[in-house]
Coordinates of C-alpha atoms and ligand atoms in Angstrom, one line a residue:
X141 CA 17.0 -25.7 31.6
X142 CA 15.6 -22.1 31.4
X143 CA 12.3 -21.9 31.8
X144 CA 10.3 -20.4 28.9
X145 CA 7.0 -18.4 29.1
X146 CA 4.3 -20.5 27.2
X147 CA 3.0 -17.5 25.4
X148 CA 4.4 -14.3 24.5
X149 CA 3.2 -11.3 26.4
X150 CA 4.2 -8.8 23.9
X151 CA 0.7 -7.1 23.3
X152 CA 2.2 -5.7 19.5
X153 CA -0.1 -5.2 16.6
X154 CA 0.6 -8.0 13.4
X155 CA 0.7 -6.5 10.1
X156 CA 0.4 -8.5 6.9
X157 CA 2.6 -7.1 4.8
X158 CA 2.6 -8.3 0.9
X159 CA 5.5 -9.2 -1.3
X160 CA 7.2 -9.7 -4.7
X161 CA 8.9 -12.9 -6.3
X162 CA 11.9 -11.9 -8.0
X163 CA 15.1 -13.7 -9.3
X164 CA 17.8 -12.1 -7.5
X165 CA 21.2 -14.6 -8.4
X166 CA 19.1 -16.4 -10.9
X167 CA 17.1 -17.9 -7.8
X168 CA 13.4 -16.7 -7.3
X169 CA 12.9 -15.2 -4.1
X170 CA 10.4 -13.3 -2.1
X171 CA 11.3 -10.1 -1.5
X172 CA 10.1 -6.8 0.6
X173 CA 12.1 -3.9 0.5
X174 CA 13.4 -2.9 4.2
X175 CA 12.0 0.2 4.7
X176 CA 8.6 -1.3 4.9
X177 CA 9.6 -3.3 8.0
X178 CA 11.5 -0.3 9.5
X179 CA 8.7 2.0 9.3
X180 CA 6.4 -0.5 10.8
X181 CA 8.6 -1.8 13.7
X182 CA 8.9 2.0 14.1
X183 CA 5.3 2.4 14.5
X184 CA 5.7 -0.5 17.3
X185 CA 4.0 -3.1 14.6
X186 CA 5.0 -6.5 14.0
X187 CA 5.5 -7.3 10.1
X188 CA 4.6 -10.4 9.0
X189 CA 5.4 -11.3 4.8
X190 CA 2.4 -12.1 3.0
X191 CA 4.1 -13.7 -0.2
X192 CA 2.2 -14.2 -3.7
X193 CA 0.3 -17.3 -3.7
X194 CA -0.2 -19.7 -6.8
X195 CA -3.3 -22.1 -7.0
X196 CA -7.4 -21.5 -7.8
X197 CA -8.8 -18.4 -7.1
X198 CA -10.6 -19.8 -3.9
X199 CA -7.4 -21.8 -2.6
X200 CA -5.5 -17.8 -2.7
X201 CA -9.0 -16.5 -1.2
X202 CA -8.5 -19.4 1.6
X203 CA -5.0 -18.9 2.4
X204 CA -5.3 -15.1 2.4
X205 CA -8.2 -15.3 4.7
X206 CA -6.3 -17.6 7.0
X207 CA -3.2 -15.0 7.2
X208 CA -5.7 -12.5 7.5
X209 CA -7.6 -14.0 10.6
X210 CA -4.3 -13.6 12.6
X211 CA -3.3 -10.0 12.2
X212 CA -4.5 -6.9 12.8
X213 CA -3.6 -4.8 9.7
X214 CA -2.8 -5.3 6.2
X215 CA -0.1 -2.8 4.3
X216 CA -0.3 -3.0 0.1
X217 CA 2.9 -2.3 -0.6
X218 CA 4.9 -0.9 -3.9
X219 CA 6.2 -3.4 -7.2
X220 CA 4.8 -4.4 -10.4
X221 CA 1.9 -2.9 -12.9
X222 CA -1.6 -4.6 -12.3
X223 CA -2.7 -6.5 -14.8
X224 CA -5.5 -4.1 -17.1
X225 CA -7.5 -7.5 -17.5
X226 CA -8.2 -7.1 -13.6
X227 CA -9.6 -3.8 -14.7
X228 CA -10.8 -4.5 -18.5
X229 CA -8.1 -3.2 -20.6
X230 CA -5.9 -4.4 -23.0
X231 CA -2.0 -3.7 -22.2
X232 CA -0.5 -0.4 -23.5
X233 CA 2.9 -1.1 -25.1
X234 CA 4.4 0.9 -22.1
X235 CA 2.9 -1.6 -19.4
X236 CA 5.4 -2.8 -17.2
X237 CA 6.6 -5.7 -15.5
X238 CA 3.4 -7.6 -13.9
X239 CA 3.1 -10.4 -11.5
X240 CA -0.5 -12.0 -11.8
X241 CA 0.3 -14.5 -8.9
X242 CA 0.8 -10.9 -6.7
X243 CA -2.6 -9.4 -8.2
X244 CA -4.8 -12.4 -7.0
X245 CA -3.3 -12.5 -3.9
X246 CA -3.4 -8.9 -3.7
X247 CA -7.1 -8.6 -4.4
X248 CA -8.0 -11.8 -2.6
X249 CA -6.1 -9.5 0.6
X250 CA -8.4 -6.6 0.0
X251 CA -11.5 -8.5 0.5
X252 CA -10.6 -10.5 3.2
X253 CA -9.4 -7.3 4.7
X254 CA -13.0 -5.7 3.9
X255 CA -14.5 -8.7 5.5
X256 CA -12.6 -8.6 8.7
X257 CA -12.8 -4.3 8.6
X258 CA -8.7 -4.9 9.3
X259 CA -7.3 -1.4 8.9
X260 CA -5.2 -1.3 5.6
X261 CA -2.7 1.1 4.6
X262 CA -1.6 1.1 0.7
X263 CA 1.5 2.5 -1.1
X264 CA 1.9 3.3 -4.9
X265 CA 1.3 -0.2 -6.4
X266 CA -0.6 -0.8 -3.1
X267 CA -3.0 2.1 -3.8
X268 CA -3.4 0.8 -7.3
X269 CA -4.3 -2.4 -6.3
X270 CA -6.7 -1.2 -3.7
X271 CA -8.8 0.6 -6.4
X272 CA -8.6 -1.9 -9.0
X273 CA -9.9 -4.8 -6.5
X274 CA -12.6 -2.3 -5.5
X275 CA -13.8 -1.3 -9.3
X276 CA -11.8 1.4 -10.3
X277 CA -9.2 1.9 -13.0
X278 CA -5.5 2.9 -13.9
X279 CA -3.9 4.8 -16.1
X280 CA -1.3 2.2 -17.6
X281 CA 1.6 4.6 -18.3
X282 CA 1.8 8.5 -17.1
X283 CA 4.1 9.9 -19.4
X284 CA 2.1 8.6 -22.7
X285 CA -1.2 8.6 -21.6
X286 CA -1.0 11.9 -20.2
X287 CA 1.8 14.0 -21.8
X288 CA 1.7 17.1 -20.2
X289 CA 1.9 15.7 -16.5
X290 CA 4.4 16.1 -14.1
X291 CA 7.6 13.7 -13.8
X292 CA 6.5 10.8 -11.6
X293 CA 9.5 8.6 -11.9
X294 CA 12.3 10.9 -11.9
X295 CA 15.8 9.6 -12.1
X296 CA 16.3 10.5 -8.4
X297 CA 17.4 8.2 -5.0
X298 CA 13.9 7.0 -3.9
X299 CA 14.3 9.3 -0.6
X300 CA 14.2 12.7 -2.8
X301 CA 11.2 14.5 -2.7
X302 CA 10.3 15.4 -5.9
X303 CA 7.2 16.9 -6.9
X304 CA 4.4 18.5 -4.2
X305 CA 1.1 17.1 -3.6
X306 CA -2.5 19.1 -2.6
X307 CA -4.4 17.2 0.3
X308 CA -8.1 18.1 1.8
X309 CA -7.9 19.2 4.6
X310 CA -9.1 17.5 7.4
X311 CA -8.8 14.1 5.6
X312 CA -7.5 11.4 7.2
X313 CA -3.9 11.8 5.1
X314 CA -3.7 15.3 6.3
X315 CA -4.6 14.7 9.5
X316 CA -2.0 11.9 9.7
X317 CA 1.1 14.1 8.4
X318 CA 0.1 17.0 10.2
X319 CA 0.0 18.9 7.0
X320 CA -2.3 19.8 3.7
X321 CA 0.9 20.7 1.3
X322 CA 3.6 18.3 1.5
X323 CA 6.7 18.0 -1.0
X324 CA 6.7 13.9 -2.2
X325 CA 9.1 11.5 -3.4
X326 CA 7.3 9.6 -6.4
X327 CA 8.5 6.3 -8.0
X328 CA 5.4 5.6 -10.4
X329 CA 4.6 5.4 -13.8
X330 CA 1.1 4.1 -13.3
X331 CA -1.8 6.0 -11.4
X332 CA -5.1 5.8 -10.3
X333 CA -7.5 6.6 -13.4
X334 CA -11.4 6.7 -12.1
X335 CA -11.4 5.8 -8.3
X336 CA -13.1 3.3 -6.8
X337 CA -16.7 4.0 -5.4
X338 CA -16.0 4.3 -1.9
X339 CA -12.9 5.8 -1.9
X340 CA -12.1 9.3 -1.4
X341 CA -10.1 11.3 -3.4
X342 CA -7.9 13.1 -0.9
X343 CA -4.6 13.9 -1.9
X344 CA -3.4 15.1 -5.6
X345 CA -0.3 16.7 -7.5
X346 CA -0.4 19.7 -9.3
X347 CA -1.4 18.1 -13.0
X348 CA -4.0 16.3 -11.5
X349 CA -2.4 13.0 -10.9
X350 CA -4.6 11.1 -7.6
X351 CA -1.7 10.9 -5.2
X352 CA -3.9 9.9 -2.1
X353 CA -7.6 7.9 -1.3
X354 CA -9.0 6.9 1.8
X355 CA -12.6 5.6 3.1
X356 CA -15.3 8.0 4.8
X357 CA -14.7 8.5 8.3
X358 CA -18.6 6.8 8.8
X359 CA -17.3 3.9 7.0
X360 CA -16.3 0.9 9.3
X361 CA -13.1 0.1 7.3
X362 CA -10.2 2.5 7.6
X363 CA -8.2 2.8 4.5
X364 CA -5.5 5.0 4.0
X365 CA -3.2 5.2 0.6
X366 CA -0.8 7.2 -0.9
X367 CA 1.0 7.0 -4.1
X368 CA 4.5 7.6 -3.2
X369 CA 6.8 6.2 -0.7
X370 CA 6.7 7.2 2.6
X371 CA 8.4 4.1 4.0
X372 CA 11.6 5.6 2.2
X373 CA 11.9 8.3 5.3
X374 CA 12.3 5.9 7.9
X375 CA 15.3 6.9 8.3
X376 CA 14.8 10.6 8.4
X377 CA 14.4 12.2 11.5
X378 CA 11.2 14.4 12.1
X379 CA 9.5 12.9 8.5
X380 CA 6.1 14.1 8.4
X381 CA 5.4 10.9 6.6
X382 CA 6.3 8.7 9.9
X383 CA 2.7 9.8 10.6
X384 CA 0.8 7.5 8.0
X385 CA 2.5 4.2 10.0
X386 CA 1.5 5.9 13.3
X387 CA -2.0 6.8 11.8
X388 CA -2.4 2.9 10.7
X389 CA -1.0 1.9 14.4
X390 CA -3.5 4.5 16.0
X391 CA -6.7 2.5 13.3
X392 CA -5.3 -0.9 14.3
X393 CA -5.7 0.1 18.4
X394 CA -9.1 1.9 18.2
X395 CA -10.4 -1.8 15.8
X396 CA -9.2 -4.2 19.0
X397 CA -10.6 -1.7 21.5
X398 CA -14.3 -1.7 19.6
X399 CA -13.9 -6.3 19.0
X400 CA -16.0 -7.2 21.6
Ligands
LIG144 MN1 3.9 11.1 -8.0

């Protein structure tokens, strides 16, 4: 019989990735699009599905903080609208599709990942999720609420970059794609409104619309989100967007070196 090692000595970062339910042959499933695994395996992380849990607020806080206690990262990643009850509005009539299993486990994630200072990275629904768990807002629908913005959810394939996006320079986005201009695909119809105290304001499009936040460099937890895709590149060599996984891989290494 071969002889197995008793523990793995692959040394890999875990990353909590979340997930969606969705019927998909009239069965509900979870599901994760690909790209999100690709762009982390890429990054030499380990993905590990973090579906939506159902039960009492502290039995989703309890499970959450049990998946969260055995990886090193969490990534907030794209789907439904957040509920405006989780940030004390009524629904617009051009709210979409929402998943209030996801939101709890989604905000329980966030504070369990504020707790364990586990480096998160968020994308679009992951970024709006972020700021509503920490006490910010949304705007519910782009094109009514703000009619003279920019297209945000063009009829395009979700690798087109679409519309160009302002960053400070020196923030931790910019820093991470090597850039302060940057052409973006964008796959939203929901945006950050009022940000979140605490989170920094560092990347937006030209009519204003917040396309990137992060936390102050002196703050122990490292957050980095953006509001469009960058997952969606994996497969495109040279992507300057590869460098928001490698920035979160780079967080994750620099929070095991400073556990004592
Ligand atoms: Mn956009």
């Amino acid at each position: 019989m071969p002889r197995l090692p008793a523990a793995s000595d692959d040394e890999r970062a875990l990353v909590a990735v979340t997930a969606t339910v969705r019927a998909d042959d009239g069965v509900a499933r979870v599901r994760l699009t690909d790209a999100y695994v690709r762009a982390l395996e890429r990054a030499g992380l380990i993905p590990i599905v973090l579906p939506p849990f159902t039960g009492s607020e502290s039995e989703v806080a309890a499970a959450v903080g049990r998946v969260l206690d055995a990886v090193d990262g969490l990534v907030l990643t794209g789907g439904e609208d957040v509920e405006p009850a989780r940030y004390g509005a009524a629904p617009s009539q051009h709210l979409g599709r929402t998943n209030p299993a996801r939101d709890q486990t989604e905000i329980a994630a966030v504070f369990a990942a504020r707790q364990r200072l586990l480096p998160t990275l968020a994308i679009c629904r992951g970024i709006q999720v972020l700021n509503v768990a920490l006490g910010g807002t949304l705007i519910q629908d782009i094109t009514s609420e703000r009619p003279a913005a920019l297209i945000h959810d063009p009829d395009a394939a979700r690798d087109t970059r679409t519309h160009p996006i302002q960053l400070v320079a020196n923030s931790r986005a910019a820093r991470a794609l090597g850039a302060t201009t940057l052409l973006v695909n964008s796959v939203h119809h929901q945006a950050i409104d009022r940000a979140a105290e605490g989170l920094v304001i560092t990347a937006t499009a030209p009519d204003g619309t917040i396309e990137g936040v992060e936390t102050r460099e002196d703050d122990a937890w490292w957050i980095l989100g953006v509001q469009w895709h960058p997952e969606e590149f994996v497969r495109h060599g040279g992507a300057p967007d590869h460098g928001l996984f490698a920035a979160l891989a780079k967080a994750i290494q620099r929070a095991g070196v400073a556990t004592p």
